[in-house]
Amino acid sequence: MREESLKLRPYLDEVGVMIGLEIHVQLNKLNTKIFCGCPLDYHDDGPNTHTCPVCLGLPGSLPVINRKAVEYSIKVGLALNCSIEEHTQFYRKNYYYPDLPKGFQITQYDYPIASSGYINIEGEDGEVRIRINRAHMEEDPGRLVHEGGSIERSKYTLIDYNRSGVALLEIVTEPDIRSPKEARRFLDKLRNILGYLDVVDTTLEGSMRVDANISLSGGSRSEVKNISSHKGAERALLFEIVRQKNLLRRGGKVVQETRHFDEARGVTVSLRTKEEAHDYRYFPEADLVSLRVADWAPGIAKTLPELPDARRQRFITHYSITDDHAKSLTSEKQVADFYEQVAAEVDPKLAAVWIADVLKGELNYRDLGIDAFASASMVQLVKLLAGDKITEQSGVEVIRTILDEGGTPDEVVAAKGLLKAGSDLVTAAVEEVISENPGAVEDYQNGKQEAVNFLMGQVMKKTKGRADAKEVRKMIIQRI
Ligand code: ADP
Ligand code: MG
Ligand code: ZN
């Protein structure tokens, strides 16, 4: 993947790539759906078990806005540096599809809850600003399950309305993104911010669904719908660049259309020509009053946590750690909290190295979250390392053992005999090895550097690997 992006980079600029994203974020940390009281914790239950007349769109049923959904949306809007509208209005977006039982989706149109914001991301050469056009609230449609896996092959389709009416916030960027890699970074950053706000559990399937719009050289854009992963977005966009570029080179024209990303094959296929706003016959949803939210924003602003960028800056100045460490430690709120607990008790720089460079790698490798390792254990481990009680190699072994088998650092160190051998013991071993191996000593004196390695090996054997290799080497050379 990485190589592919690198190879593409030279002509990305030349062909003027513009990418804009529309991200549907499920506010799945709410207790209930957006317009009814149906509970959201349906993921472990059977299909169509969390429904009512409202989210099934039965005639005569009336929607009531979920106050918390509005609050969460304002929270996200503020975190994305948006302005919050004086008042916000819901609309009916009319289209027929079986996942939409009313025949229209309740969404927003000209008075979205939030507009004109931005997120800064790491661009190809330094920080770049991606503008947010707006964020608007809407209801999630039901979920279609095509038996047989794909819409082309299946004989029939099942519908699950558990998802129908879940609160969505659709976040729309300006076309400020210049490469598939930037798109992925934007999505990662957005996920980090949403994680800090605690309004969405991004580990749940379908919690962040992306539509990616892309055009080259000022031509028409194509829109790739419903991409479910950030890596998928990057791949779909790379494919679109190659497809559009080849089309243009052959003298063809990119038509404005909606495409579908086939994740398994890594290609996009045409679904339909792009519909225009007037096709949807938007009109105000008369069953929901216009909401005056101007007075809500200041109070909600006070509840915003410190966000990733600000926290990263504070980590750099307060703990004197590197920018890379600060970035790695603040991307997830739980990791940042973990780091601060540890840094309060031990050397913050050493803690940064062991959490960002070692622990996070071992967790990723095992597909585990930070909660798999206790912060008290990290404190204990860093103390052992800072006190020179164990080698760095043993430190890594301690982390691996705890993740795979459990226990605390002190327990693992005792069970595996990882305490560095006391210096008397090491000195004795060095002296023994020198007197037992006169041949090797002579070789060294005759200029054969490798002889030291042999002697070191013998000392390590005698001390069962608990001596510090660098130290042993120094001691041997001093004596011969
Ligand atoms: P529509 O009303 O047709 O959905 P919007 O103006 O709402 O169009 O834009 C939808 C998305 O398309 C936004 O994310 C926007 O950034 C993106 N977009 C608009 N123009 C272009 C373009 N020329 N190239 C790539 N993306 C674009
Ligand atoms: Mg749109
Ligand atoms: Zn319901």
Short mmCIF file of N, CA and C in Angstrom, two decimals, residues 302-379:
data_model
loop_
_atom_site.label_atom_id
_atom_site.label_comp_id
_atom_site.label_asym_id
_atom_site.label_seq_id
_atom_site.Cartn_x
_atom_site.Cartn_y
_atom_site.Cartn_z
N LYS A 302 -18.14 24.35 27.30
CA LYS A 302 -17.44 24.21 28.59
C LYS A 302 -17.18 22.74 28.94
N THR A 303 -17.97 21.83 28.36
CA THR A 303 -17.80 20.41 28.69
C THR A 303 -16.80 19.71 27.76
N LEU A 304 -16.30 20.44 26.75
CA LEU A 304 -15.37 19.81 25.80
C LEU A 304 -14.07 19.42 26.51
N PRO A 305 -13.59 18.20 26.27
CA PRO A 305 -12.31 17.83 26.86
C PRO A 305 -11.17 18.48 26.09
N GLU A 306 -9.97 18.40 26.63
CA GLU A 306 -8.79 18.83 25.89
C GLU A 306 -8.66 17.88 24.69
N LEU A 307 -8.54 18.44 23.48
CA LEU A 307 -8.55 17.61 22.27
C LEU A 307 -7.13 17.20 21.86
N PRO A 308 -7.01 16.22 20.94
CA PRO A 308 -5.68 15.65 20.65
C PRO A 308 -4.58 16.67 20.35
N ASP A 309 -4.86 17.70 19.51
CA ASP A 309 -3.81 18.66 19.16
C ASP A 309 -3.29 19.43 20.38
N ALA A 310 -4.24 19.88 21.19
CA ALA A 310 -3.87 20.66 22.38
C ALA A 310 -3.11 19.78 23.37
N ARG A 311 -3.58 18.55 23.51
CA ARG A 311 -2.93 17.64 24.45
C ARG A 311 -1.51 17.31 24.01
N ARG A 312 -1.35 17.15 22.70
CA ARG A 312 -0.03 16.85 22.14
C ARG A 312 0.95 18.00 22.46
N GLN A 313 0.49 19.23 22.24
CA GLN A 313 1.34 20.38 22.55
C GLN A 313 1.72 20.42 24.02
N ARG A 314 0.74 20.14 24.86
CA ARG A 314 1.01 20.17 26.31
C ARG A 314 2.01 19.08 26.69
N PHE A 315 1.86 17.89 26.09
CA PHE A 315 2.80 16.80 26.40
C PHE A 315 4.23 17.21 26.04
N ILE A 316 4.38 17.89 24.89
CA ILE A 316 5.72 18.27 24.45
C ILE A 316 6.34 19.26 25.44
N THR A 317 5.57 20.26 25.85
CA THR A 317 6.15 21.28 26.73
C THR A 317 6.23 20.78 28.18
N HIS A 318 5.20 20.11 28.64
CA HIS A 318 5.15 19.73 30.05
C HIS A 318 6.06 18.55 30.38
N TYR A 319 6.11 17.56 29.50
CA TYR A 319 6.91 16.36 29.81
C TYR A 319 8.24 16.33 29.05
N SER A 320 8.49 17.35 28.21
CA SER A 320 9.71 17.40 27.38
C SER A 320 9.91 16.12 26.58
N ILE A 321 8.87 15.63 25.96
CA ILE A 321 9.03 14.45 25.12
C ILE A 321 9.01 14.88 23.65
N THR A 322 9.42 13.98 22.75
CA THR A 322 9.51 14.36 21.34
C THR A 322 8.12 14.50 20.73
N ASP A 323 8.08 15.21 19.60
CA ASP A 323 6.82 15.41 18.90
C ASP A 323 6.22 14.07 18.48
N ASP A 324 7.09 13.16 17.99
CA ASP A 324 6.60 11.85 17.56
C ASP A 324 5.99 11.07 18.72
N HIS A 325 6.67 11.11 19.86
CA HIS A 325 6.11 10.41 21.03
C HIS A 325 4.79 11.05 21.45
N ALA A 326 4.75 12.37 21.46
CA ALA A 326 3.54 13.06 21.89
C ALA A 326 2.37 12.74 20.96
N LYS A 327 2.66 12.67 19.67
CA LYS A 327 1.62 12.35 18.69
C LYS A 327 1.10 10.94 18.93
N SER A 328 2.02 10.02 19.09
CA SER A 328 1.64 8.62 19.28
C SER A 328 0.84 8.45 20.58
N LEU A 329 1.23 9.18 21.62
CA LEU A 329 0.59 9.00 22.92
C LEU A 329 -0.76 9.69 23.02
N THR A 330 -1.02 10.70 22.16
CA THR A 330 -2.29 11.42 22.28
C THR A 330 -3.33 11.02 21.25
N SER A 331 -2.97 10.14 20.32
CA SER A 331 -3.94 9.84 19.26
C SER A 331 -5.19 9.17 19.84
N GLU A 332 -5.02 8.40 20.90
CA GLU A 332 -6.20 7.83 21.56
C GLU A 332 -6.27 8.34 22.98
N LYS A 333 -7.47 8.75 23.38
CA LYS A 333 -7.61 9.34 24.71
C LYS A 333 -7.18 8.36 25.81
N GLN A 334 -7.55 7.09 25.67
CA GLN A 334 -7.23 6.11 26.71
C GLN A 334 -5.72 5.96 26.87
N VAL A 335 -4.99 6.01 25.74
CA VAL A 335 -3.53 5.87 25.80
C VAL A 335 -2.94 7.11 26.48
N ALA A 336 -3.47 8.28 26.14
CA ALA A 336 -2.97 9.53 26.73
C ALA A 336 -3.21 9.53 28.25
N ASP A 337 -4.39 9.08 28.66
CA ASP A 337 -4.69 9.00 30.10
C ASP A 337 -3.72 8.03 30.79
N PHE A 338 -3.49 6.90 30.16
CA PHE A 338 -2.57 5.88 30.67
C PHE A 338 -1.18 6.49 30.84
N TYR A 339 -0.72 7.19 29.81
CA TYR A 339 0.61 7.80 29.87
C TYR A 339 0.71 8.78 31.04
N GLU A 340 -0.31 9.60 31.20
CA GLU A 340 -0.23 10.61 32.27
C GLU A 340 -0.22 9.97 33.66
N GLN A 341 -0.93 8.85 33.80
CA GLN A 341 -0.88 8.15 35.09
C GLN A 341 0.53 7.66 35.39
N VAL A 342 1.18 7.11 34.34
CA VAL A 342 2.53 6.58 34.53
C VAL A 342 3.53 7.72 34.73
N ALA A 343 3.40 8.76 33.89
CA ALA A 343 4.37 9.86 33.93
C ALA A 343 4.33 10.62 35.26
N ALA A 344 3.22 10.48 35.99
CA ALA A 344 3.12 11.15 37.29
C ALA A 344 4.04 10.49 38.31
N GLU A 345 4.45 9.25 38.04
CA GLU A 345 5.20 8.50 39.06
C GLU A 345 6.65 8.20 38.69
N VAL A 346 6.95 8.23 37.39
CA VAL A 346 8.32 7.90 36.96
C VAL A 346 8.81 8.93 35.95
N ASP A 347 10.02 8.75 35.46
CA ASP A 347 10.58 9.66 34.46
C ASP A 347 9.70 9.68 33.21
N PRO A 348 9.10 10.84 32.90
CA PRO A 348 8.16 10.91 31.77
C PRO A 348 8.78 10.54 30.43
N LYS A 349 10.06 10.84 30.25
CA LYS A 349 10.69 10.52 28.96
C LYS A 349 10.85 9.02 28.79
N LEU A 350 11.29 8.36 29.86
CA LEU A 350 11.46 6.91 29.80
C LEU A 350 10.08 6.25 29.62
N ALA A 351 9.09 6.78 30.32
CA ALA A 351 7.73 6.24 30.20
C ALA A 351 7.25 6.38 28.75
N ALA A 352 7.56 7.52 28.11
CA ALA A 352 7.12 7.75 26.73
C ALA A 352 7.72 6.70 25.80
N VAL A 353 9.00 6.44 25.96
CA VAL A 353 9.67 5.45 25.12
C VAL A 353 9.01 4.08 25.29
N TRP A 354 8.80 3.69 26.54
CA TRP A 354 8.30 2.34 26.77
C TRP A 354 6.84 2.17 26.41
N ILE A 355 6.07 3.24 26.48
CA ILE A 355 4.65 3.13 26.09
C ILE A 355 4.50 3.29 24.58
N ALA A 356 5.09 4.36 24.03
CA ALA A 356 4.88 4.65 22.59
C ALA A 356 5.64 3.65 21.71
N ASP A 357 6.87 3.36 22.05
CA ASP A 357 7.69 2.55 21.14
C ASP A 357 7.56 1.05 21.39
N VAL A 358 7.33 0.66 22.63
CA VAL A 358 7.32 -0.79 22.91
C VAL A 358 5.91 -1.31 23.16
N LEU A 359 5.26 -0.78 24.21
CA LEU A 359 3.95 -1.33 24.57
C LEU A 359 2.94 -1.23 23.43
N LYS A 360 2.86 -0.05 22.78
CA LYS A 360 1.86 0.10 21.71
C LYS A 360 2.10 -0.90 20.58
N GLY A 361 3.35 -1.14 20.26
CA GLY A 361 3.68 -2.12 19.22
C GLY A 361 3.23 -3.52 19.61
N GLU A 362 3.50 -3.89 20.86
CA GLU A 362 3.12 -5.23 21.31
C GLU A 362 1.59 -5.38 21.37
N LEU A 363 0.91 -4.29 21.74
CA LEU A 363 -0.56 -4.33 21.77
C LEU A 363 -1.13 -4.47 20.36
N ASN A 364 -0.60 -3.65 19.44
CA ASN A 364 -1.07 -3.71 18.05
C ASN A 364 -0.89 -5.10 17.49
N TYR A 365 0.26 -5.67 17.74
CA TYR A 365 0.59 -6.99 17.22
C TYR A 365 -0.44 -8.02 17.68
N ARG A 366 -0.92 -7.85 18.90
CA ARG A 366 -1.90 -8.80 19.46
C ARG A 366 -3.33 -8.32 19.29
N ASP A 367 -3.51 -7.16 18.62
CA ASP A 367 -4.84 -6.61 18.42
C ASP A 367 -5.54 -6.33 19.76
N LEU A 368 -4.77 -5.81 20.71
CA LEU A 368 -5.31 -5.50 22.03
C LEU A 368 -5.36 -3.98 22.23
N GLY A 369 -6.22 -3.54 23.15
CA GLY A 369 -6.27 -2.13 23.52
C GLY A 369 -5.42 -1.89 24.76
N ILE A 370 -5.29 -0.61 25.12
CA ILE A 370 -4.41 -0.23 26.23
C ILE A 370 -4.91 -0.83 27.55
N ASP A 371 -6.22 -1.13 27.62
CA ASP A 371 -6.76 -1.68 28.87
C ASP A 371 -6.24 -3.09 29.16
N ALA A 372 -5.51 -3.68 28.20
CA ALA A 372 -4.95 -5.01 28.43
C ALA A 372 -3.71 -4.96 29.33
N PHE A 373 -3.24 -3.74 29.63
CA PHE A 373 -2.02 -3.60 30.44
C PHE A 373 -2.30 -2.58 31.54
N ALA A 374 -1.99 -2.93 32.79
CA ALA A 374 -2.29 -2.01 33.89
C ALA A 374 -1.25 -0.90 33.96
N SER A 375 -1.71 0.34 34.25
CA SER A 375 -0.74 1.43 34.34
C SER A 375 0.21 1.20 35.52
N ALA A 376 -0.30 0.54 36.58
CA ALA A 376 0.57 0.24 37.73
C ALA A 376 1.72 -0.68 37.31
N SER A 377 1.45 -1.58 36.37
CA SER A 377 2.50 -2.47 35.89
C SER A 377 3.55 -1.69 35.11
N MET A 378 3.09 -0.69 34.34
CA MET A 378 4.05 0.11 33.58
C MET A 378 4.92 0.92 34.54
N VAL A 379 4.33 1.42 35.61
CA VAL A 379 5.11 2.17 36.62
C VAL A 379 6.20 1.25 37.19
#
